[in-house]
Structures are given as C-alpha cells and as structure tokens.
PDB file of C-alpha atoms in Angstrom:
ATOM      1  CA  MET E   1      22.216 -29.266  52.194  1.00 53.00           C
ATOM      2  CA  THR E   2      22.186 -26.961  55.309  1.00 87.00           C
ATOM      3  CA  HIS E   3      22.841 -28.369  58.808  1.00 92.00           C
ATOM      4  CA  LEU E   4      19.160 -28.019  59.755  1.00 94.00           C
ATOM      5  CA  ARG E   5      17.957 -29.797  56.918  1.00 95.00           C
ATOM      6  CA  GLN E   6      20.081 -32.405  57.772  1.00 95.00           C
ATOM      7  CA  ILE E   7      19.334 -33.060  60.895  1.00 95.00           C
ATOM      8  CA  MET E   8      15.650 -33.129  59.707  1.00 97.00           C
ATOM      9  CA  LEU E   9      16.442 -35.680  57.344  1.00 96.00           C
ATOM     10  CA  GLU E  10      18.158 -37.715  59.603  1.00 96.00           C
ATOM     11  CA  GLU E  11      15.551 -37.547  62.355  1.00 96.00           C
ATOM     12  CA  LEU E  12      12.711 -38.426  59.626  1.00 96.00           C
ATOM     13  CA  ARG E  13      14.480 -41.431  58.364  1.00 94.00           C
ATOM     14  CA  ARG E  14      15.079 -42.208  62.032  1.00 95.00           C
ATOM     15  CA  ARG E  15      11.481 -42.986  62.081  1.00 93.00           C
ATOM     16  CA  ASN E  16      11.281 -44.782  59.127  1.00 89.00           C
ATOM     17  CA  PHE E  17       8.866 -42.040  57.242  1.00 90.00           C
ATOM     18  CA  ALA E  18       7.758 -42.576  53.938  1.00 84.00           C
ATOM     19  CA  ASP E  19       9.868 -41.137  51.162  1.00 85.00           C
ATOM     20  CA  SER E  20       6.743 -38.821  49.944  1.00 85.00           C
ATOM     21  CA  THR E  21       6.181 -37.414  53.460  1.00 91.00           C
ATOM     22  CA  ILE E  22      10.036 -36.472  54.210  1.00 94.00           C
ATOM     23  CA  ARG E  23       9.790 -34.682  50.701  1.00 94.00           C
ATOM     24  CA  SER E  24       6.436 -32.968  51.912  1.00 95.00           C
ATOM     25  CA  TYR E  25       8.041 -31.943  55.456  1.00 97.00           C
ATOM     26  CA  LEU E  26      10.821 -30.783  54.226  1.00 97.00           C
ATOM     27  CA  HIS E  27       9.311 -28.854  51.355  1.00 97.00           C
ATOM     28  CA  ALA E  28       7.080 -27.267  53.999  1.00 97.00           C
ATOM     29  CA  VAL E  29      10.121 -25.992  56.022  1.00 97.00           C
ATOM     30  CA  GLU E  30      11.408 -24.572  53.383  1.00 97.00           C
ATOM     31  CA  HIS E  31       8.959 -22.673  51.880  1.00 97.00           C
ATOM     32  CA  PHE E  32       7.908 -21.392  55.555  1.00 97.00           C
ATOM     33  CA  SER E  33      11.372 -20.071  55.564  1.00 96.00           C
ATOM     34  CA  ARG E  34      11.523 -18.543  52.539  1.00 96.00           C
ATOM     35  CA  TYR E  35       8.109 -16.821  52.938  1.00 96.00           C
ATOM     36  CA  PHE E  36       9.894 -14.747  56.154  1.00 97.00           C
ATOM     37  CA  HIS E  37      13.321 -14.739  54.626  1.00 96.00           C
ATOM     38  CA  ARG E  38      14.982 -15.840  57.398  1.00 95.00           C
ATOM     39  CA  ARG E  39      16.143 -19.280  58.636  1.00 95.00           C
ATOM     40  CA  PRO E  40      13.342 -21.334  60.400  1.00 95.00           C
ATOM     41  CA  ASP E  41      15.405 -21.508  63.574  1.00 95.00           C
ATOM     42  CA  GLN E  42      15.108 -17.137  63.844  1.00 95.00           C
ATOM     43  CA  LEU E  43      11.503 -18.025  63.660  1.00 95.00           C
ATOM     44  CA  GLY E  44       8.892 -18.334  66.863  1.00 93.00           C
ATOM     45  CA  PRO E  45       5.367 -18.505  67.375  1.00 92.00           C
ATOM     46  CA  GLU E  46       4.190 -15.397  66.022  1.00 94.00           C
ATOM     47  CA  HIS E  47       5.666 -16.098  62.468  1.00 95.00           C
ATOM     48  CA  ILE E  48       4.092 -19.654  62.931  1.00 95.00           C
ATOM     49  CA  ARG E  49       0.481 -17.834  63.522  1.00 94.00           C
ATOM     50  CA  GLN E  50       1.013 -15.493  60.492  1.00 95.00           C
ATOM     51  CA  TYR E  51       2.108 -18.001  58.242  1.00 96.00           C
ATOM     52  CA  GLN E  52      -0.945 -20.373  59.213  1.00 95.00           C
ATOM     53  CA  ALA E  53      -3.248 -17.246  58.328  1.00 95.00           C
ATOM     54  CA  ALA E  54      -1.480 -16.614  55.107  1.00 96.00           C
ATOM     55  CA  LEU E  55      -1.780 -20.068  54.098  1.00 95.00           C
ATOM     56  CA  PHE E  56      -5.459 -19.746  54.065  1.00 93.00           C
ATOM     57  CA  THR E  57      -5.668 -15.898  53.332  1.00 93.00           C
ATOM     58  CA  LYS E  58      -2.744 -15.102  50.540  1.00 94.00           C
ATOM     59  CA  LEU E  59      -1.914 -18.839  49.066  1.00 94.00           C
ATOM     60  CA  LYS E  60      -5.613 -20.231  49.355  1.00 93.00           C
ATOM     61  CA  PHE E  61      -4.234 -23.313  50.509  1.00 93.00           C
ATOM     62  CA  SER E  62      -7.056 -26.457  51.177  1.00 90.00           C
ATOM     63  CA  PRO E  63      -7.588 -27.071  55.089  1.00 92.00           C
ATOM     64  CA  ASN E  64      -6.338 -30.535  54.402  1.00 89.00           C
ATOM     65  CA  THR E  65      -2.655 -29.014  53.079  1.00 93.00           C
ATOM     66  CA  VAL E  66      -2.409 -26.447  55.976  1.00 95.00           C
ATOM     67  CA  THR E  67      -2.591 -29.364  58.391  1.00 94.00           C
ATOM     68  CA  LEU E  68       0.287 -31.457  56.673  1.00 95.00           C
ATOM     69  CA  ARG E  69       2.342 -27.789  57.022  1.00 96.00           C
ATOM     70  CA  LEU E  70       2.139 -27.649  60.427  1.00 96.00           C
ATOM     71  CA  ALA E  71       2.544 -31.357  60.964  1.00 96.00           C
ATOM     72  CA  ALA E  72       6.055 -30.264  59.411  1.00 97.00           C
ATOM     73  CA  LEU E  73       6.840 -27.363  61.481  1.00 97.00           C
ATOM     74  CA  ARG E  74       5.697 -29.333  64.330  1.00 96.00           C
ATOM     75  CA  PHE E  75       8.178 -31.980  63.824  1.00 97.00           C
ATOM     76  CA  PHE E  76      10.911 -29.668  63.039  1.00 97.00           C
ATOM     77  CA  TYR E  77      10.389 -27.259  65.790  1.00 96.00           C
ATOM     78  CA  ILE E  78       9.918 -30.613  68.263  1.00 96.00           C
ATOM     79  CA  GLN E  79      12.580 -33.320  67.008  1.00 96.00           C
ATOM     80  CA  VAL E  80      15.112 -30.437  65.521  1.00 95.00           C
ATOM     81  CA  LEU E  81      14.773 -27.223  67.460  1.00 95.00           C
ATOM     82  CA  LYS E  82      14.179 -29.362  70.701  1.00 94.00           C
ATOM     83  CA  ARG E  83      11.414 -26.832  71.516  1.00 93.00           C
ATOM     84  CA  GLY E  84       8.528 -26.501  72.664  1.00 89.00           C
ATOM     85  CA  TRP E  85       5.023 -26.450  70.618  1.00 90.00           C
ATOM     86  CA  SER E  86       1.722 -25.223  71.666  1.00 86.00           C
ATOM     87  CA  ILE E  87      -1.456 -26.860  70.266  1.00 82.00           C
ATOM     88  CA  ALA E  88      -3.388 -24.101  71.796  1.00 82.00           C
ATOM     89  CA  GLU E  89      -1.550 -21.448  69.528  1.00 84.00           C
ATOM     90  CA  THR E  90      -1.575 -23.354  66.518  1.00 87.00           C
ATOM     91  CA  PRO E  91      -4.879 -25.139  66.161  1.00 88.00           C
ATOM     92  CA  TYR E  92      -5.033 -27.559  63.171  1.00 88.00           C
ATOM     93  CA  PRO E  93      -8.173 -26.397  61.163  1.00 89.00           C
ATOM     94  CA  LYS E  94     -11.139 -28.375  60.557  1.00 86.00           C
ATOM     95  CA  LYS E  95     -10.967 -31.126  58.283  1.00 79.00           C
ATOM     96  CA  VAL E  96     -13.291 -30.781  54.484  1.00 77.00           C
ATOM     97  CA  LEU E  97     -14.483 -33.966  53.222  1.00 77.00           C
ATOM     98  CA  HIS E  98     -15.134 -33.960  49.527  1.00 81.00           C
ATOM     99  CA  LEU E  99     -16.901 -36.657  47.817  1.00 86.00           C
ATOM    100  CA  PRO E 100     -14.464 -37.958  45.347  1.00 90.00           C
ATOM    101  CA  GLU E 101     -15.933 -38.083  41.503  1.00 91.00           C
ATOM    102  CA  ILE E 102     -17.018 -41.749  40.872  1.00 94.00           C
ATOM    103  CA  LEU E 103     -17.229 -43.201  37.161  1.00 96.00           C
ATOM    104  CA  SER E 104     -19.977 -45.322  36.378  1.00 96.00           C
ATOM    105  CA  GLN E 105     -18.514 -49.132  35.175  1.00 96.00           C
ATOM    106  CA  GLU E 106     -19.613 -48.318  31.827  1.00 97.00           C
ATOM    107  CA  GLU E 107     -17.483 -44.720  31.971  1.00 97.00           C
ATOM    108  CA  VAL E 108     -14.549 -46.930  33.511  1.00 97.00           C
ATOM    109  CA  ALA E 109     -14.759 -48.977  30.057  1.00 97.00           C
ATOM    110  CA  ARG E 110     -14.355 -46.068  28.077  1.00 98.00           C
ATOM    111  CA  LEU E 111     -11.430 -44.542  29.590  1.00 98.00           C
ATOM    112  CA  ILE E 112      -9.548 -47.774  29.300  1.00 98.00           C
ATOM    113  CA  ASP E 113     -10.633 -48.152  25.636  1.00 97.00           C
ATOM    114  CA  ALA E 114      -9.633 -44.627  24.963  1.00 98.00           C
ATOM    115  CA  ALA E 115      -5.889 -44.992  26.419  1.00 98.00           C
ATOM    116  CA  GLU E 116      -3.303 -43.605  24.442  1.00 96.00           C
ATOM    117  CA  SER E 117      -1.007 -46.668  23.862  1.00 96.00           C
ATOM    118  CA  PRO E 118      -1.150 -50.312  24.773  1.00 95.00           C
ATOM    119  CA  PHE E 119       1.284 -49.569  28.038  1.00 96.00           C
ATOM    120  CA  HIS E 120      -1.060 -47.076  29.302  1.00 97.00           C
ATOM    121  CA  ARG E 121      -3.941 -49.355  28.576  1.00 98.00           C
ATOM    122  CA  ILE E 122      -2.931 -52.078  30.484  1.00 98.00           C
ATOM    123  CA  LEU E 123      -1.673 -49.467  33.671  1.00 98.00           C
ATOM    124  CA  LEU E 124      -5.292 -47.949  33.799  1.00 98.00           C
ATOM    125  CA  MET E 125      -6.803 -51.739  33.787  1.00 98.00           C
ATOM    126  CA  THR E 126      -3.910 -52.398  36.733  1.00 98.00           C
ATOM    127  CA  LEU E 127      -5.211 -49.480  38.490  1.00 98.00           C
ATOM    128  CA  TYR E 128      -8.732 -50.298  38.249  1.00 98.00           C
ATOM    129  CA  ALA E 129      -8.456 -54.115  38.596  1.00 97.00           C
ATOM    130  CA  THR E 130      -6.483 -53.638  41.960  1.00 97.00           C
ATOM    131  CA  GLY E 131      -7.443 -50.802  43.740  1.00 97.00           C
ATOM    132  CA  ALA E 132      -3.863 -49.831  44.552  1.00 97.00           C
ATOM    133  CA  ARG E 133      -2.594 -46.045  44.716  1.00 96.00           C
ATOM    134  CA  ARG E 134      -0.600 -44.691  41.965  1.00 95.00           C
ATOM    135  CA  ALA E 135       2.704 -45.433  43.868  1.00 94.00           C
ATOM    136  CA  GLU E 136       1.758 -48.909  44.949  1.00 96.00           C
ATOM    137  CA  ALA E 137       0.805 -49.886  40.942  1.00 97.00           C
ATOM    138  CA  ALA E 138       4.280 -48.244  39.715  1.00 96.00           C
ATOM    139  CA  HIS E 139       6.478 -50.279  42.029  1.00 95.00           C
ATOM    140  CA  LEU E 140       4.877 -53.257  41.098  1.00 97.00           C
ATOM    141  CA  LYS E 141       7.373 -56.407  40.822  1.00 97.00           C
ATOM    142  CA  ILE E 142       6.917 -58.938  38.496  1.00 97.00           C
ATOM    143  CA  SER E 143       7.333 -61.329  41.396  1.00 97.00           C
ATOM    144  CA  ASP E 144       4.363 -59.809  43.135  1.00 98.00           C
ATOM    145  CA  ILE E 145       2.224 -61.487  40.448  1.00 97.00           C
ATOM    146  CA  ASP E 146       1.194 -64.727  42.154  1.00 97.00           C
ATOM    147  CA  SER E 147      -1.043 -66.271  39.227  1.00 97.00           C
ATOM    148  CA  GLN E 148      -1.038 -69.580  41.498  1.00 97.00           C
ATOM    149  CA  ARG E 149      -3.092 -68.184  44.163  1.00 97.00           C
ATOM    150  CA  MET E 150      -4.501 -65.297  42.071  1.00 97.00           C
ATOM    151  CA  VAL E 151      -3.468 -62.528  44.017  1.00 97.00           C
ATOM    152  CA  ILE E 152      -0.826 -59.623  43.576  1.00 98.00           C
ATOM    153  CA  HIS E 153       1.080 -58.565  46.368  1.00 97.00           C
ATOM    154  CA  ILE E 154       1.227 -54.875  47.172  1.00 96.00           C
ATOM    155  CA  ARG E 155       4.460 -54.049  49.184  1.00 92.00           C
ATOM    156  CA  GLY E 156       5.228 -51.053  51.148  1.00 81.00           C
ATOM    157  CA  GLY E 157       1.990 -49.263  51.143  1.00 79.00           C
ATOM    158  CA  LYS E 158       0.767 -46.175  52.791  1.00 79.00           C
ATOM    159  CA  GLY E 159       1.779 -46.955  56.319  1.00 74.00           C
ATOM    160  CA  ARG E 160       4.600 -49.202  55.378  1.00 78.00           C
ATOM    161  CA  LYS E 161       2.141 -52.012  55.136  1.00 87.00           C
ATOM    162  CA  ASP E 162       2.193 -54.651  52.764  1.00 94.00           C
ATOM    163  CA  ARG E 163      -1.105 -56.347  51.968  1.00 95.00           C
ATOM    164  CA  ASP E 164      -2.791 -58.822  48.850  1.00 97.00           C
ATOM    165  CA  VAL E 165      -5.394 -57.827  46.616  1.00 97.00           C
ATOM    166  CA  MET E 166      -7.166 -60.278  44.018  1.00 97.00           C
ATOM    167  CA  LEU E 167      -5.564 -61.013  40.309  1.00 97.00           C
ATOM    168  CA  SER E 168      -8.442 -60.526  37.891  1.00 97.00           C
ATOM    169  CA  PRO E 169      -8.411 -63.390  35.229  1.00 97.00           C
ATOM    170  CA  LYS E 170      -8.952 -61.100  32.616  1.00 97.00           C
ATOM    171  CA  LEU E 171      -6.105 -58.381  34.098  1.00 97.00           C
ATOM    172  CA  LEU E 172      -3.923 -61.763  33.945  1.00 97.00           C
ATOM    173  CA  ASP E 173      -4.304 -62.418  30.261  1.00 97.00           C
ATOM    174  CA  ALA E 174      -3.973 -58.370  29.688  1.00 97.00           C
ATOM    175  CA  LEU E 175      -0.388 -58.618  31.513  1.00 97.00           C
ATOM    176  CA  ARG E 176       0.566 -61.559  29.352  1.00 96.00           C
ATOM    177  CA  VAL E 177      -0.069 -60.270  26.270  1.00 96.00           C
ATOM    178  CA  TYR E 178       1.617 -56.616  27.717  1.00 95.00           C
ATOM    179  CA  TRP E 179       4.663 -58.964  28.537  1.00 93.00           C
ATOM    180  CA  ARG E 180       4.729 -60.420  25.125  1.00 92.00           C
ATOM    181  CA  GLY E 181       5.348 -57.250  23.476  1.00 90.00           C
ATOM    182  CA  LEU E 182       8.037 -56.171  25.405  1.00 89.00           C
ATOM    183  CA  ARG E 183      11.300 -55.798  23.696  1.00 84.00           C
ATOM    184  CA  ARG E 184      13.469 -56.685  26.350  1.00 88.00           C
ATOM    185  CA  LYS E 185      11.766 -58.703  29.054  1.00 90.00           C
ATOM    186  CA  PRO E 186      12.278 -57.142  32.408  1.00 89.00           C
ATOM    187  CA  THR E 187      13.812 -59.030  35.467  1.00 90.00           C
ATOM    188  CA  ASP E 188      12.992 -56.856  38.277  1.00 95.00           C
ATOM    189  CA  TRP E 189       9.822 -54.293  37.989  1.00 96.00           C
ATOM    190  CA  LEU E 190       6.605 -55.181  35.865  1.00 97.00           C
ATOM    191  CA  PHE E 191       6.271 -51.697  34.377  1.00 97.00           C
ATOM    192  CA  PRO E 192       9.826 -50.618  33.748  1.00 95.00           C
ATOM    193  CA  GLY E 193      10.837 -46.797  33.256  1.00 94.00           C
ATOM    194  CA  ASN E 194      12.129 -44.983  30.237  1.00 90.00           C
ATOM    195  CA  ARG E 195      10.239 -44.892  26.836  1.00 86.00           C
ATOM    196  CA  TRP E 196      11.241 -48.051  25.554  1.00 87.00           C
ATOM    197  CA  HIS E 197      10.481 -49.642  29.194  1.00 87.00           C
ATOM    198  CA  THR E 198      13.845 -51.058  29.561  1.00 87.00           C
ATOM    199  CA  ALA E 199      15.421 -49.471  32.867  1.00 91.00           C
ATOM    200  CA  ASN E 200      16.564 -50.394  35.950  1.00 92.00           C
ATOM    201  CA  HIS E 201      13.731 -48.460  37.475  1.00 95.00           C
ATOM    202  CA  PRO E 202      10.376 -48.582  37.888  1.00 96.00           C
ATOM    203  CA  ILE E 203       8.062 -46.027  36.105  1.00 96.00           C
ATOM    204  CA  THR E 204       7.221 -42.805  37.820  1.00 95.00           C
ATOM    205  CA  THR E 205       3.493 -41.967  39.069  1.00 94.00           C
ATOM    206  CA  LYS E 206       3.471 -38.936  36.676  1.00 95.00           C
ATOM    207  CA  VAL E 207       3.262 -41.792  34.017  1.00 97.00           C
ATOM    208  CA  LEU E 208       0.384 -43.181  35.160  1.00 98.00           C
ATOM    209  CA  TRP E 209      -1.399 -39.504  36.041  1.00 97.00           C
ATOM    210  CA  THR E 210      -0.890 -39.121  32.145  1.00 97.00           C
ATOM    211  CA  ALA E 211      -2.448 -41.945  31.253  1.00 98.00           C
ATOM    212  CA  CYS E 212      -5.195 -41.113  33.077  1.00 98.00           C
ATOM    213  CA  GLN E 213      -5.315 -37.738  32.051  1.00 97.00           C
ATOM    214  CA  ASN E 214      -5.150 -38.530  28.355  1.00 97.00           C
ATOM    215  CA  ALA E 215      -7.419 -41.529  28.129  1.00 98.00           C
ATOM    216  CA  ALA E 216      -9.936 -39.121  29.881  1.00 98.00           C
ATOM    217  CA  GLN E 217      -9.628 -36.359  27.041  1.00 97.00           C
ATOM    218  CA  ARG E 218      -9.507 -38.912  24.326  1.00 97.00           C
ATOM    219  CA  ALA E 219     -13.144 -40.732  25.846  1.00 97.00           C
ATOM    220  CA  GLY E 220     -14.522 -37.357  26.258  1.00 97.00           C
ATOM    221  CA  LEU E 221     -14.327 -37.527  30.078  1.00 97.00           C
ATOM    222  CA  ALA E 222     -11.838 -34.508  30.795  1.00 94.00           C
ATOM    223  CA  HIS E 223     -14.830 -32.399  32.663  1.00 94.00           C
ATOM    224  CA  LYS E 224     -14.715 -35.667  35.254  1.00 93.00           C
ATOM    225  CA  HIS E 225     -11.448 -34.606  36.612  1.00 91.00           C
ATOM    226  CA  ILE E 226      -9.726 -38.184  36.413  1.00 96.00           C
ATOM    227  CA  HIS E 227      -6.408 -39.243  37.818  1.00 96.00           C
ATOM    228  CA  PRO E 228      -5.250 -42.328  38.992  1.00 97.00           C
ATOM    229  CA  HIS E 229      -7.029 -41.936  42.644  1.00 96.00           C
ATOM    230  CA  THR E 230     -10.283 -41.818  40.613  1.00 97.00           C
ATOM    231  CA  LEU E 231      -9.709 -45.605  39.727  1.00 98.00           C
ATOM    232  CA  ARG E 232      -9.126 -46.586  43.232  1.00 97.00           C
ATOM    233  CA  HIS E 233     -12.523 -45.013  44.105  1.00 96.00           C
ATOM    234  CA  CYS E 234     -14.412 -46.796  41.567  1.00 96.00           C
ATOM    235  CA  PHE E 235     -12.914 -50.120  42.548  1.00 97.00           C
ATOM    236  CA  ALA E 236     -14.321 -49.651  46.071  1.00 96.00           C
ATOM    237  CA  THR E 237     -17.503 -48.498  44.950  1.00 95.00           C
ATOM    238  CA  HIS E 238     -18.141 -50.561  42.221  1.00 95.00           C
ATOM    239  CA  LEU E 239     -17.276 -53.418  44.811  1.00 95.00           C
ATOM    240  CA  LEU E 240     -19.599 -52.178  47.070  1.00 94.00           C
ATOM    241  CA  GLU E 241     -22.563 -52.103  44.520  1.00 93.00           C
ATOM    242  CA  ALA E 242     -21.741 -55.672  43.573  1.00 93.00           C
ATOM    243  CA  GLY E 243     -22.398 -57.228  47.207  1.00 92.00           C
ATOM    244  CA  ALA E 244     -18.964 -56.851  48.551  1.00 94.00           C
ATOM    245  CA  ASP E 245     -18.728 -55.981  52.416  1.00 94.00           C
ATOM    246  CA  LEU E 246     -17.035 -52.914  53.932  1.00 95.00           C
ATOM    247  CA  ARG E 247     -14.734 -54.958  56.067  1.00 95.00           C
ATOM    248  CA  THR E 248     -13.633 -56.615  52.867  1.00 96.00           C
ATOM    249  CA  ILE E 249     -13.003 -53.628  51.021  1.00 96.00           C
ATOM    250  CA  GLN E 250     -10.951 -52.033  53.776  1.00 96.00           C
ATOM    251  CA  MET E 251      -8.636 -54.885  54.084  1.00 95.00           C
ATOM    252  CA  LEU E 252      -8.245 -54.750  49.883  1.00 96.00           C
ATOM    253  CA  LEU E 253      -7.695 -51.178  50.129  1.00 96.00           C
ATOM    254  CA  GLY E 254      -5.046 -51.071  52.794  1.00 94.00           C
ATOM    255  CA  HIS E 255      -7.214 -48.821  55.462  1.00 94.00           C
ATOM    256  CA  ARG E 256      -6.325 -48.596  58.634  1.00 90.00           C
ATOM    257  CA  ASP E 257      -9.472 -47.506  60.187  1.00 91.00           C
ATOM    258  CA  LEU E 258     -12.887 -48.496  58.807  1.00 92.00           C
ATOM    259  CA  GLU E 259     -14.432 -45.172  58.927  1.00 89.00           C
ATOM    260  CA  GLU E 260     -11.834 -44.606  56.033  1.00 90.00           C
ATOM    261  CA  THR E 261     -13.951 -46.887  54.305  1.00 92.00           C
ATOM    262  CA  THR E 262     -17.482 -45.882  55.068  1.00 91.00           C
ATOM    263  CA  ILE E 263     -17.146 -43.175  52.646  1.00 90.00           C
ATOM    264  CA  TYR E 264     -17.943 -45.358  49.791  1.00 90.00           C
ATOM    265  CA  LEU E 265     -21.286 -45.814  51.441  1.00 86.00           C
ATOM    266  CA  HIS E 266     -21.893 -42.369  50.439  1.00 84.00           C
ATOM    267  CA  LEU E 267     -20.971 -43.001  46.728  1.00 81.00           C
ATOM    268  CA  SER E 268     -22.756 -46.206  46.130  1.00 83.00           C
ATOM    269  CA  ARG E 269     -26.045 -45.949  43.894  1.00 78.00           C
ATOM    270  CA  HIS E 270     -27.110 -49.454  45.793  1.00 74.00           C
ATOM    271  CA  HIS E 271     -27.023 -48.171  48.906  1.00 72.00           C
ATOM    272  CA  LEU E 272     -28.444 -44.525  47.783  1.00 71.00           C
ATOM    273  CA  SER E 273     -31.320 -46.004  46.245  1.00 73.00           C
ATOM    274  CA  ALA E 274     -31.892 -48.789  48.953  1.00 69.00           C
ATOM    275  CA  THR E 275     -33.822 -45.880  50.999  1.00 70.00           C
ATOM    276  CA  GLY E 276     -36.937 -43.963  49.237  1.00 73.00           C
ATOM    277  CA  SER E 277     -37.260 -40.174  49.704  1.00 76.00           C
ATOM    278  CA  PRO E 278     -40.190 -39.209  52.352  1.00 81.00           C
ATOM    279  CA  LEU E 279     -41.678 -37.102  49.391  1.00 78.00           C
ATOM    280  CA  ASP E 280     -42.470 -40.765  47.744  1.00 79.00           C
ATOM    281  CA  ALA E 281     -44.717 -41.430  50.627  1.00 81.00           C
ATOM    282  CA  LEU E 282     -46.816 -38.096  50.446  1.00 87.00           C
ATOM    283  CA  THR E 283     -49.754 -38.022  48.641  1.00 85.00           C
ATOM    284  CA  ILE E 284     -49.932 -34.711  46.667  1.00 86.00           C
ATOM    285  CA  ARG E 285     -52.232 -32.825  44.147  1.00 82.00           C
ATOM    286  CA  GLY E 286     -50.802 -33.607  40.639  1.00 71.00           C
ATOM    287  CA  GLU E 287     -50.123 -30.349  38.810  1.00 61.00           C
ATOM    288  CA  GLY E 288     -53.051 -27.875  38.516  1.00 60.00           C
ATOM    289  CA  GLU E 289     -55.483 -29.687  40.264  1.00 60.00           C
ATOM    290  CA  GLN E 290     -57.849 -27.513  42.125  1.00 57.00           C
ATOM    291  CA  THR E 291     -58.715 -27.658  45.936  1.00 53.00           C
ATOM    292  CA  GLN E 292     -62.011 -28.809  46.564  1.00 56.00           C
ATOM    293  CA  SER E 293     -64.291 -26.192  48.017  1.00 52.00           C
ATOM    294  CA  ALA E 294     -65.940 -26.233  51.217  1.00 47.00           C
TER     295      ALA E 294
END
C-alpha cells in the first residue's frame, strides 16, 4: 500500500465512510493515476479536465458514475493533498434519472417460484418482503428477526442508519422452514456464507445477484434485466398501489429525502391510471367516417 493510499484510507475511515464508498473512492483515484501512468499527486487541474472528458467520450461512463469519480478525486485533492479544488473547472454532469424496471405481482411470484434452490428462494422472498438493499439483506442477523413485534431490524443501512420493516407472516413461516433445513444452526448470521451455509461470515451480495439472475432465466424473465434492487423497487411500487402513503414507504426504504420516494408515483399503475388522457375527452369521428359537406 502506497503512502498516499494509506493516508486516503485513514481520512475516509476517520469520517466513517461506508466500506463500499471507501472501495469506490480508492478505485477511482487508482484508475485516474493509471490513465495517465503517473502518480496522482503529480497530476493537476488540466489532467482532471482531460480525464473527465475521457470518462464520457472514450470510456462511455454514465453521468452518475462520472459524478462518483469526481467526488473521489475532490476528496483526494482536498483531504489528502490539501490542495484547492475549483468547482467551476470541474462541474458535475447533469444527473440522468432512469425509471427502474418494475415487475407485476404475478411476475414476482413467477420469479420466486423459479428459484434455483430453496436457499435462493428464501433470499428472493426476503428481498421482496422487506425492500432491503442487497447488502442489508446479506448482513441480516438472527437477532434482527423480531417475531414478537413482527418487525425486522435492518442495521447500518445506507448512511449508517438503522430502521425497522414489517415482518411478513408468510416470510416468517418460510424462514422457519429454511431454519429447520439447515445442517448446522448458525448463531449469528441469518444467511451464513459458504456452500453449506455454515461459515462464520454472511453471504456476499453476489449470491443475491446470482439468485435473481438464475431465477429470471428460469422464469422466462431474463429480458427484464432483474437484479436485487428490482425487488426493492417492486416492494415500494406494490405498496403504493395497495394504498400505502409515500411517507410510510420512505421510512420503510430508509430514504433520507421524500423526493427520492416520489419516483414510485411514476411507476404505480394506480396513480398512472387515476388521471385520464385528454384524448378521452375528445369527440372524434370514427375511422372512415366522412366529413359532412356544407
């Protein structure tokens, strides 16, 4: 580990950044350095300008990814190198908002039924029943399942925030069946790692990704590009369609701002169909109907 990397790692940890953010920031600075084949402390504003342009033109990165790379470089220059940073010279690109893919409830049922194994099935059910992010689901502990209050405690979510979500009776029954089928009962993690689910560490998020991909293929839904976050979007959208209010959904998802949650208004069939198209108010001649002559 280089001296600069060590300093950056210490500065990130001092601020209690999430492990995923730390990995992303370190990778971004390393990529910046490799792109110019020089140490990052030998690169200046002109290199940053060229790099930002190349991220779009040569590497075809999305605006959101470019924003993350610039945030990492900004942190490195200000907190590690103690240099200035000009926002005017390094503007963040405009955000692009893509509406996520949403499955119907029937399609979600097909996906769960098509799970490759009982273990994958319980993972998919947990993702959909809780709206948890994949890292949150992977790191659930046995103690997080509160069957007395019928809630699941999600610890250390995005932004280091804890929250509670509902514990579905159907999910609780499925978890009990899953538990009885384990060779060795875990003492800590709800979903232990390794092939036999007996490790002293949780599964990786890749396991959840694989569970979604394999089930989508088997269910004939591969064209939908389903991943763990798809089930989180389905959780929120289906709750909204069932009559839940946005504030409740915001709390269940752990969104910091209600504006993040309003995206589901664009995805809910109930809200989309609540207002008719202005075309429906017009009186239009039927096809082939002749205009009356004067």
